[in-house]
Short mmCIF file of C-alpha atoms and ligand atoms in Angstrom, two decimals:
data_model
loop_
_atom_site.label_atom_id
_atom_site.label_comp_id
_atom_site.label_asym_id
_atom_site.label_seq_id
_atom_site.Cartn_x
_atom_site.Cartn_y
_atom_site.Cartn_z
CA MET T 1 -4.49 -22.37 15.82
CA ASP T 2 -3.17 -24.06 18.94
CA GLY T 3 -5.39 -25.98 21.38
CA GLN T 4 -3.88 -24.15 24.35
CA ASP T 5 -2.84 -20.79 23.03
CA GLY T 6 -5.47 -20.12 20.42
CA LEU T 7 -4.61 -18.27 17.24
CA LEU T 8 -0.89 -17.92 16.57
CA PHE T 9 0.90 -15.61 14.14
CA GLU T 10 4.50 -16.47 13.31
CA GLY T 11 4.43 -18.68 16.40
CA VAL T 12 3.26 -16.00 18.84
CA PRO T 13 -0.12 -16.44 20.61
CA LEU T 14 -2.16 -13.42 19.59
CA GLN T 15 -4.14 -13.55 22.86
CA THR T 16 -0.91 -12.70 24.67
CA ILE T 17 -0.46 -9.58 22.58
CA ALA T 18 -4.12 -8.50 22.70
CA SER T 19 -4.21 -8.89 26.47
CA ALA T 20 -0.87 -7.19 27.12
CA VAL T 21 -1.22 -4.29 24.67
CA GLY T 22 -4.99 -3.92 24.54
CA THR T 23 -7.09 -3.55 21.42
CA PRO T 24 -7.41 -2.35 18.74
CA CYS T 25 -3.86 -3.35 17.88
CA TRP T 26 -2.08 -3.94 14.57
CA VAL T 27 0.39 -6.80 14.34
CA THR T 28 3.07 -6.98 11.65
CA GLY T 29 4.95 -10.21 11.00
CA ALA T 30 8.52 -9.42 9.99
CA GLY T 31 9.08 -13.05 9.00
CA THR T 32 6.13 -12.90 6.60
CA LEU T 33 7.45 -9.69 5.06
CA ARG T 34 10.82 -11.35 4.51
CA ARG T 35 9.41 -14.60 3.15
CA ARG T 36 7.15 -12.85 0.66
CA THR T 37 9.89 -10.51 -0.55
CA ARG T 38 12.20 -13.47 -1.11
CA ASN T 39 9.49 -15.43 -2.95
CA LEU T 40 8.77 -12.51 -5.21
CA ARG T 41 12.42 -12.02 -6.06
CA LYS T 42 12.90 -15.74 -6.61
CA ALA T 43 10.14 -15.81 -9.25
CA PHE T 44 12.34 -13.49 -11.33
CA THR T 45 15.76 -14.96 -10.61
CA GLU T 46 14.40 -18.37 -11.59
CA ARG T 47 13.77 -16.86 -15.01
CA GLY T 48 17.24 -15.39 -15.14
CA VAL T 49 16.07 -11.82 -14.49
CA ASP T 50 17.61 -9.65 -11.80
CA ILE T 51 14.76 -7.29 -10.97
CA ALA T 52 14.90 -4.21 -8.76
CA LEU T 53 12.21 -4.28 -6.06
CA HIS T 54 10.98 -0.85 -5.06
CA TYR T 55 8.51 -1.47 -2.26
CA ALA T 56 5.46 0.81 -2.63
CA MET T 57 5.65 2.14 0.89
CA LYS T 58 2.20 3.69 0.94
CA ALA T 59 0.93 0.16 1.67
CA ASN T 60 2.62 0.17 5.09
CA ASP T 61 5.18 2.84 5.88
CA HIS T 62 6.13 2.07 9.48
CA GLN T 63 9.86 2.52 10.08
CA ALA T 64 10.15 -1.08 11.29
CA THR T 65 8.48 -2.42 8.14
CA LEU T 66 10.76 -0.28 5.98
CA SER T 67 13.80 -1.50 7.90
CA VAL T 68 12.87 -5.14 7.31
CA LEU T 69 12.39 -4.51 3.60
CA ARG T 70 15.62 -2.54 3.35
CA GLN T 71 17.40 -5.53 4.88
CA GLU T 72 15.76 -7.68 2.21
CA GLY T 73 17.27 -5.49 -0.48
CA CYS T 74 14.23 -3.42 -1.39
CA GLY T 75 14.31 0.18 -2.46
CA ALA T 76 11.18 2.31 -2.11
CA ASP T 77 8.49 3.67 -4.37
CA VAL T 78 7.33 6.92 -2.77
CA VAL T 79 4.40 9.18 -3.64
CA SER T 80 5.05 12.27 -1.52
CA GLY T 81 7.84 14.30 0.04
CA GLY T 82 6.81 12.85 3.40
CA GLU T 83 7.31 9.31 2.13
CA LEU T 84 10.64 10.30 0.60
CA ARG T 85 11.85 11.63 3.97
CA ARG T 86 10.45 8.57 5.73
CA ALA T 87 12.29 6.19 3.38
CA ILE T 88 15.59 8.02 3.88
CA GLN T 89 14.97 8.00 7.64
CA ALA T 90 14.63 4.20 7.43
CA GLY T 91 18.07 4.04 5.83
CA ILE T 92 16.96 3.30 2.28
CA ASP T 93 19.62 4.44 -0.18
CA PRO T 94 18.24 7.42 -2.15
CA ALA T 95 19.66 5.77 -5.29
CA HIS T 96 17.03 3.07 -4.76
CA ILE T 97 14.11 5.44 -4.34
CA VAL T 98 11.55 6.07 -7.09
CA PHE T 99 9.17 9.02 -6.83
CA SER T 100 5.76 8.43 -8.43
CA GLY T 101 2.57 10.43 -8.16
CA VAL T 102 0.29 12.65 -10.12
CA GLY T 103 0.86 15.89 -8.20
CA LYS T 104 4.41 16.52 -7.04
CA THR T 105 4.95 20.06 -5.76
CA ASP T 106 8.05 22.14 -6.53
CA ALA T 107 9.23 21.59 -2.96
CA GLU T 108 8.86 17.83 -3.33
CA LEU T 109 10.70 17.77 -6.65
CA MET T 110 13.49 19.89 -5.16
CA LEU T 111 13.81 17.45 -2.27
CA ALA T 112 14.07 14.58 -4.76
CA LEU T 113 16.73 16.46 -6.75
CA GLN T 114 18.77 17.40 -3.69
CA GLU T 115 18.64 13.85 -2.33
CA GLU T 116 19.69 12.64 -5.80
CA ILE T 117 17.12 9.88 -5.78
CA GLY T 118 17.32 7.10 -8.34
CA GLN T 119 14.32 7.98 -10.45
CA ILE T 120 11.44 10.42 -10.77
CA ASN T 121 8.43 9.06 -12.64
CA VAL T 122 7.06 12.03 -14.55
CA GLU T 123 3.31 12.03 -15.17
CA SER T 124 2.71 14.98 -17.53
CA VAL T 125 4.35 17.38 -19.96
CA GLU T 126 3.81 20.19 -17.46
CA GLU T 127 5.59 18.26 -14.74
CA LEU T 128 8.47 17.38 -17.08
CA ARG T 129 9.09 21.03 -17.97
CA ARG T 130 8.75 22.14 -14.36
CA LEU T 131 11.25 19.50 -13.25
CA SER T 132 13.67 20.59 -15.98
CA ARG T 133 13.44 24.22 -14.83
CA LEU T 134 14.00 23.27 -11.19
CA ALA T 135 16.92 21.00 -12.04
CA ARG T 136 18.60 23.57 -14.26
CA ALA T 137 18.14 26.38 -11.73
CA SER T 138 19.88 24.32 -9.09
CA SER T 139 22.47 22.67 -11.38
CA LEU T 140 21.16 19.23 -10.52
CA THR T 141 20.12 16.34 -12.74
CA ALA T 142 16.85 14.44 -12.56
CA ARG T 143 16.92 10.80 -13.60
CA VAL T 144 13.52 10.41 -15.19
CA ALA T 145 11.13 7.77 -16.42
CA LEU T 146 7.90 8.71 -18.15
CA ARG T 147 4.91 7.08 -16.50
CA VAL T 148 2.72 5.99 -19.36
CA ASN T 149 -0.98 5.24 -19.16
CA PRO T 150 -1.33 2.29 -21.55
CA HIS T 151 -5.16 2.38 -21.72
CA ILE T 152 -5.49 -1.05 -20.14
CA ASP T 153 -8.39 -1.99 -17.89
CA ALA T 154 -6.87 -4.00 -15.05
CA GLY T 155 -10.29 -5.47 -14.24
CA THR T 156 -10.02 -4.36 -10.63
CA HIS T 157 -12.17 -2.19 -8.34
CA ASP T 158 -12.98 1.16 -9.95
CA LYS T 159 -11.34 3.07 -7.10
CA ILE T 160 -7.99 1.28 -7.51
CA SER T 161 -7.74 1.27 -11.30
CA THR T 162 -5.09 3.61 -12.69
CA GLY T 163 -4.27 2.63 -16.26
CA ARG T 164 -7.47 3.30 -18.23
CA LEU T 165 -8.20 6.17 -20.57
CA GLY T 166 -9.68 8.80 -18.25
CA ASP T 167 -7.83 7.67 -15.09
CA LYS T 168 -5.85 10.60 -13.70
CA PHE T 169 -2.51 8.79 -13.74
CA GLY T 170 0.28 8.79 -16.27
CA ILE T 171 1.01 10.26 -19.67
CA ASP T 172 -1.47 9.32 -22.32
CA TRP T 173 -0.23 6.45 -24.47
CA ASP T 174 -0.55 8.52 -27.65
CA ASP T 175 1.48 11.43 -26.27
CA ALA T 176 4.33 9.34 -24.89
CA PRO T 177 6.67 9.34 -27.95
CA THR T 178 6.52 13.12 -28.39
CA LEU T 179 7.20 13.68 -24.73
CA TYR T 180 10.05 11.18 -24.68
CA ARG T 181 11.70 13.08 -27.55
CA GLU T 182 11.27 16.34 -25.67
CA ALA T 183 12.60 14.81 -22.44
CA SER T 184 15.72 13.58 -24.22
CA LYS T 185 16.62 17.16 -25.11
CA LEU T 186 15.60 19.05 -21.98
CA PRO T 187 18.35 20.40 -19.73
CA GLY T 188 18.56 18.92 -16.26
CA ILE T 189 16.74 15.77 -17.39
CA GLU T 190 18.40 12.42 -17.89
CA ILE T 191 15.67 10.32 -19.47
CA ARG T 192 16.18 6.67 -18.65
CA GLY T 193 13.01 4.87 -19.60
CA LEU T 194 9.36 4.18 -19.05
CA ALA T 195 7.15 3.32 -16.11
CA THR T 196 3.61 2.05 -15.87
CA HIS T 197 1.26 1.05 -13.06
CA ILE T 198 -2.21 0.00 -14.10
CA GLY T 199 -3.92 -0.54 -10.76
CA SER T 200 -4.01 -2.55 -7.59
CA GLN T 201 -5.32 -5.97 -6.48
CA ILE T 202 -5.01 -7.31 -10.04
CA LEU T 203 -6.04 -10.95 -10.14
CA THR T 204 -4.96 -12.21 -13.57
CA PRO T 205 -1.73 -11.85 -15.54
CA THR T 206 -3.70 -10.77 -18.65
CA PRO T 207 -3.81 -6.99 -18.06
CA PHE T 208 -0.15 -6.99 -16.95
CA LYS T 209 0.80 -8.75 -20.14
CA ALA T 210 -1.29 -6.39 -22.26
CA ALA T 211 0.28 -3.33 -20.62
CA TYR T 212 3.86 -4.62 -20.87
CA THR T 213 3.31 -5.62 -24.50
CA ARG T 214 2.39 -2.01 -25.25
CA ILE T 215 5.39 -0.73 -23.28
CA ALA T 216 7.67 -3.11 -25.19
CA GLU T 217 6.32 -1.72 -28.48
CA LEU T 218 6.98 1.78 -27.23
CA VAL T 219 10.56 0.87 -26.22
CA SER T 220 11.24 -0.54 -29.68
CA GLY T 221 9.64 2.45 -31.42
CA LEU T 222 11.67 4.94 -29.40
CA ARG T 223 14.91 3.03 -29.95
CA SER T 224 14.27 2.87 -33.69
CA GLU T 225 14.37 6.68 -33.64
CA GLY T 226 17.77 6.53 -31.99
CA LEU T 227 16.52 7.38 -28.51
CA THR T 228 18.01 5.66 -25.49
CA VAL T 229 15.77 3.53 -23.28
CA THR T 230 17.66 1.66 -20.57
CA MET T 231 14.99 0.96 -17.98
CA VAL T 232 11.37 -0.11 -17.59
CA ASP T 233 9.54 0.17 -14.28
CA CYS T 234 6.64 -2.29 -14.36
CA GLY T 235 4.75 -0.85 -11.38
CA GLY T 236 2.89 -2.77 -8.69
CA GLY T 237 -0.61 -4.14 -8.46
CA LEU T 238 -0.19 -7.88 -7.98
CA GLY T 239 -3.29 -9.03 -6.11
CA VAL T 240 -3.58 -11.23 -3.03
CA ARG T 241 -6.17 -13.70 -1.82
CA TYR T 242 -8.39 -12.09 0.80
CA ARG T 243 -11.26 -14.56 0.52
CA ASP T 244 -11.53 -17.04 -2.33
CA GLU T 245 -9.88 -15.08 -5.14
CA LEU T 246 -7.52 -17.01 -7.36
CA ALA T 247 -4.64 -14.61 -6.90
CA PRO T 248 -1.86 -15.18 -9.43
CA PRO T 249 1.47 -16.40 -8.02
CA PRO T 250 4.53 -14.14 -8.45
CA ALA T 251 5.61 -16.50 -11.23
CA ALA T 252 2.67 -15.26 -13.31
CA LEU T 253 3.80 -11.65 -12.97
CA ALA T 254 7.39 -12.62 -13.65
CA GLY T 255 6.23 -14.53 -16.71
CA ALA T 256 4.25 -11.57 -18.04
CA ILE T 257 7.26 -9.29 -17.61
CA VAL T 258 9.90 -11.66 -18.95
CA GLU T 259 7.86 -12.69 -22.00
CA THR T 260 7.21 -9.10 -23.06
CA LEU T 261 10.21 -7.10 -21.88
CA GLY T 262 12.77 -9.78 -21.05
CA GLY T 263 14.55 -9.79 -24.40
CA LEU T 264 15.04 -6.05 -24.71
CA ASP T 265 18.21 -5.61 -22.66
CA LEU T 266 16.49 -3.39 -20.11
CA GLN T 267 16.98 -2.84 -16.40
CA LEU T 268 13.67 -4.00 -15.00
CA ALA T 269 11.96 -2.93 -11.79
CA ILE T 270 8.67 -3.54 -10.01
CA GLU T 271 6.85 -1.63 -7.27
CA PRO T 272 4.95 -4.18 -5.18
CA GLY T 273 3.06 -2.95 -2.14
CA ARG T 274 0.02 -5.02 -1.28
CA TRP T 275 1.50 -8.37 -2.30
CA ILE T 276 4.34 -8.03 0.16
CA ALA T 277 2.53 -6.36 3.04
CA ALA T 278 -1.14 -7.43 3.12
CA PRO T 279 -0.75 -10.97 4.52
CA ALA T 280 2.01 -9.77 6.86
CA GLY T 281 -0.41 -7.90 9.09
CA LEU T 282 -3.56 -8.28 11.09
CA LEU T 283 -5.75 -6.17 13.32
CA LEU T 284 -6.74 -7.37 16.78
CA ALA T 285 -10.03 -6.22 18.27
CA SER T 286 -12.25 -7.05 21.24
CA ILE T 287 -15.99 -7.50 21.39
CA ILE T 288 -17.62 -4.59 23.22
CA ASP T 289 -21.18 -5.74 23.05
CA LEU T 290 -23.73 -7.75 21.12
CA LYS T 291 -26.97 -6.50 19.67
CA ALA T 292 -29.54 -9.14 18.83
CA GLN T 293 -31.76 -8.58 15.83
CA ARG T 294 -35.10 -10.01 14.92
CA GLU T 295 -35.41 -13.40 13.25
CA GLY T 296 -33.84 -13.41 9.77
CA VAL T 297 -31.50 -10.45 10.37
CA SER T 298 -27.90 -11.07 11.43
CA ASP T 299 -27.11 -10.07 15.00
CA PHE T 300 -24.61 -7.24 15.39
CA VAL T 301 -21.25 -7.86 17.02
CA ILE T 302 -19.86 -4.50 18.11
CA VAL T 303 -16.07 -4.44 18.31
CA ASP T 304 -13.56 -1.82 19.42
CA ALA T 305 -11.87 -1.52 15.99
CA ALA T 306 -13.65 0.60 13.43
CA MET T 307 -13.50 2.21 10.02
CA ASN T 308 -11.16 4.87 11.38
CA ASP T 309 -8.66 2.04 12.04
CA LEU T 310 -9.32 -0.14 8.98
CA ALA T 311 -10.92 1.91 6.21
CA ARG T 312 -10.86 -0.71 3.47
CA PRO T 313 -14.27 -2.33 4.03
CA SER T 314 -16.04 1.05 4.06
CA LEU T 315 -13.92 2.43 1.22
CA TYR T 316 -13.74 -0.51 -1.18
CA ASP T 317 -16.29 -3.03 0.17
CA SER T 318 -13.30 -5.23 0.88
CA TRP T 319 -13.58 -8.60 2.58
CA HIS T 320 -11.25 -9.59 5.42
CA GLY T 321 -11.23 -12.91 7.24
CA ILE T 322 -12.17 -12.73 10.92
CA ILE T 323 -11.02 -15.38 13.39
CA PRO T 324 -11.64 -15.45 17.14
CA LEU T 325 -8.40 -15.78 19.10
CA ALA T 326 -9.59 -18.18 21.81
CA PRO T 327 -9.06 -21.91 21.12
CA ASP T 328 -12.53 -22.91 22.33
CA LEU T 329 -14.14 -20.69 19.72
CA ALA T 330 -12.24 -22.23 16.82
CA TYR T 331 -14.60 -25.15 16.34
CA ALA T 332 -17.79 -23.76 17.88
CA GLU T 333 -21.03 -23.71 15.92
CA THR T 334 -21.42 -20.63 13.73
CA ALA T 335 -24.27 -18.31 12.70
CA PRO T 336 -24.28 -15.26 10.43
CA GLN T 337 -23.33 -12.09 12.27
CA THR T 338 -22.47 -8.57 11.22
CA VAL T 339 -19.31 -7.15 12.77
CA VAL T 340 -19.41 -3.39 13.22
CA GLY T 341 -17.31 -0.71 14.87
CA PRO T 342 -18.55 2.06 17.17
CA VAL T 343 -18.08 4.91 14.65
CA CYS T 344 -21.19 6.95 13.89
CA GLU T 345 -21.44 6.00 10.21
CA SER T 346 -23.57 3.26 8.70
CA SER T 347 -20.58 2.27 6.56
CA ASP T 348 -18.62 1.29 9.68
CA VAL T 349 -19.08 -2.42 9.00
CA LEU T 350 -16.04 -4.71 9.13
CA ALA T 351 -17.92 -7.82 7.98
CA LYS T 352 -21.52 -8.36 6.94
CA ASP T 353 -23.50 -11.57 7.55
CA ARG T 354 -20.33 -13.44 8.48
CA LEU T 355 -20.47 -16.97 9.86
CA LEU T 356 -18.95 -16.68 13.33
CA PRO T 357 -19.31 -18.61 16.59
CA ALA T 358 -21.31 -17.11 19.43
CA LEU T 359 -19.03 -14.36 20.77
CA ARG T 360 -19.17 -12.77 24.20
CA PRO T 361 -18.14 -9.28 25.28
CA GLY T 362 -14.41 -9.35 25.94
CA ASP T 363 -13.70 -12.05 23.36
CA GLN T 364 -10.92 -11.12 20.98
CA ILE T 365 -10.75 -11.46 17.20
CA ALA T 366 -8.18 -11.01 14.47
CA VAL T 367 -9.07 -9.24 11.23
CA LEU T 368 -6.77 -10.89 8.71
CA ASP T 369 -4.62 -9.65 5.83
CA THR T 370 -4.70 -6.03 6.91
CA GLY T 371 -0.96 -5.37 6.60
CA ALA T 372 -1.37 -3.27 3.44
CA TYR T 373 -3.53 -0.15 3.25
CA GLY T 374 -4.54 -0.80 6.86
CA SER T 375 -2.85 1.24 9.59
CA VAL T 376 -1.61 3.77 7.02
CA MET T 377 -5.18 4.77 6.20
CA SER T 378 -6.25 5.18 9.83
CA SER T 379 -7.71 8.45 11.00
CA THR T 380 -8.76 9.78 14.39
CA TYR T 381 -12.38 10.29 13.32
CA ASN T 382 -14.73 10.35 16.32
CA SER T 383 -11.65 11.30 18.42
CA ARG T 384 -10.51 7.71 18.36
CA PRO T 385 -6.74 7.54 18.95
CA LEU T 386 -4.52 5.68 16.47
CA ALA T 387 -4.23 2.04 17.51
CA ALA T 388 -1.11 0.46 18.98
CA GLN T 389 1.21 -1.51 16.68
CA VAL T 390 3.31 -4.58 17.40
CA MET T 391 5.95 -6.40 15.36
CA ILE T 392 6.67 -10.11 15.63
CA GLU T 393 9.71 -12.04 14.51
CA ASN T 394 11.02 -15.49 15.48
CA GLY T 395 8.76 -15.75 18.52
CA LYS T 396 9.74 -12.29 19.79
CA TRP T 397 7.29 -9.42 19.85
CA GLN T 398 7.54 -5.75 20.67
CA ILE T 399 5.34 -2.66 20.59
CA ILE T 400 6.53 -0.60 17.62
CA ARG T 401 4.07 2.21 18.13
CA LYS T 402 2.26 2.86 21.36
CA ARG T 403 -1.42 3.68 21.31
CA GLN T 404 -1.84 7.38 20.63
CA ASN T 405 -2.58 9.28 23.82
CA LEU T 406 -5.84 11.15 23.88
CA GLU T 407 -4.37 14.57 24.69
CA SER T 408 -2.37 14.53 21.48
CA LEU T 409 -5.67 14.53 19.60
CA TRP T 410 -6.26 18.13 20.58
CA SER T 411 -2.89 19.38 21.77
CA ASP T 412 -2.24 21.21 18.47
CA ASP T 413 -5.68 22.83 18.41
CA VAL T 414 -5.54 26.59 18.94
CA VAL T 415 -8.54 28.50 20.26
CA PRO T 416 -8.32 32.12 19.04
CA ASP T 417 -7.98 34.68 21.89
CA TRP T 418 -10.69 36.75 20.30
CA LEU T 419 -13.28 34.04 20.86
CA ASP T 420 -13.39 35.35 24.44
CA GLY T 421 -14.94 38.52 23.04
CA ALA T 422 -18.03 36.40 22.38
CA GLY T 423 -18.79 38.06 19.07
CA THR T 424 -18.38 41.74 20.08
CA ALA T 425 -17.51 43.92 17.08
CA THR T 426 -13.95 45.31 17.00
C1 PLP Q 501 0.11 2.17 -5.13
C2 PLP Q 501 1.19 2.04 -6.12
C3 PLP Q 501 1.93 0.86 -6.22
C4 PLP Q 501 1.65 -0.35 -5.38
O1 PLP Q 501 0.46 -0.97 -5.69
P1 PLP Q 501 0.12 -2.39 -5.01
O2 PLP Q 501 -1.19 -2.74 -5.58
O3 PLP Q 501 0.06 -2.16 -3.56
O4 PLP Q 501 1.20 -3.34 -5.40
C5 PLP Q 501 2.97 0.83 -7.12
N1 PLP Q 501 3.26 1.89 -7.92
C6 PLP Q 501 2.55 3.03 -7.86
C7 PLP Q 501 2.91 4.16 -8.75
C8 PLP Q 501 1.49 3.15 -6.97
O5 PLP Q 501 0.79 4.28 -6.92
#
């Protein structure tokens, strides 16, 4: 916060951006992306481990974000053919792309084979056999890891847990050895190792350690049968502080990995998404109107960003900091207020009973830590166009995606000719 310029992000006054570009508007800090990627990598190099970083691009897949992370030496973890194409478009070497996901179509697997990507994380016996057939039929080889579900509860929100018995992801722990044996014999498959990803926004090293301990046991068991395991992909999931959580530092994740898998002569990889991207972005909005409530009920502050822009609060009850941009509001007296968007859903609440200064229509706010699972989850519900996006670095800023124009919302709609017949029988 600056007494003249109000709230700054990477040195740029956010009021300047909000006023020039309009709101709602996403802002991505390239410097923050770089700093966090370097810190994450450092946590491993300090322990003598050279880890491959495959950025989970579903967190924020803008071409500019991907370009920054490519420059920082990241590969990509992709979960669809669209993401695979997007990563290649951003110049990421296919050899550094990992394809995860519970439902890869034949067309998506063929794309991965033809692009000769580094690794396909297989999630079921059916998928393994299908991939082998596709690879053999096209005389290509799939480099494969088996994604194992280690039956570990990551202690996170139900909707972002992926490694428990009954979660849809991964190969059941008990079936993994049999499948690994099969994979090592199947044509078109070069089995390289194991992958696991137990969930997102994980706030203690304990579940990581439990999962990697199980994976280490599996590695040793498979090797004792004479099978080759060269690689373990440790997934993503490292949590961040949105409010008052005690998010573990990267050193805690590095420790969990090094203590369990570090001595096994493996190539190690991680797939961080949220940890890199969340604090590197924010969402700017303006106050449209205020709606006073009776005594004892928080007044409503109605803003021009909504659940179609930022879905996380309505989807996961997530908490995001909200800070007014103007300097005079920084130290003003606060009262509980509920910040809502204009969308016609009761769940369109960005913040409930939040202590905020008295805001006026036209005032601007920043919704913090929305760089991951923010803009990527936007929809055009209520015919609200996708918000503009801006990137900042070293005091420079630029629009990296202009606000969607309204016509494009319906330009692909087709009205059948026969509607003119107004229901006459043919
Ligand atoms: C979503 C996802 C990640 C990234 O999770 P974060 O919590 O954002 O770090 C990594 N790997 C896989 C397979 C995923 O689906």
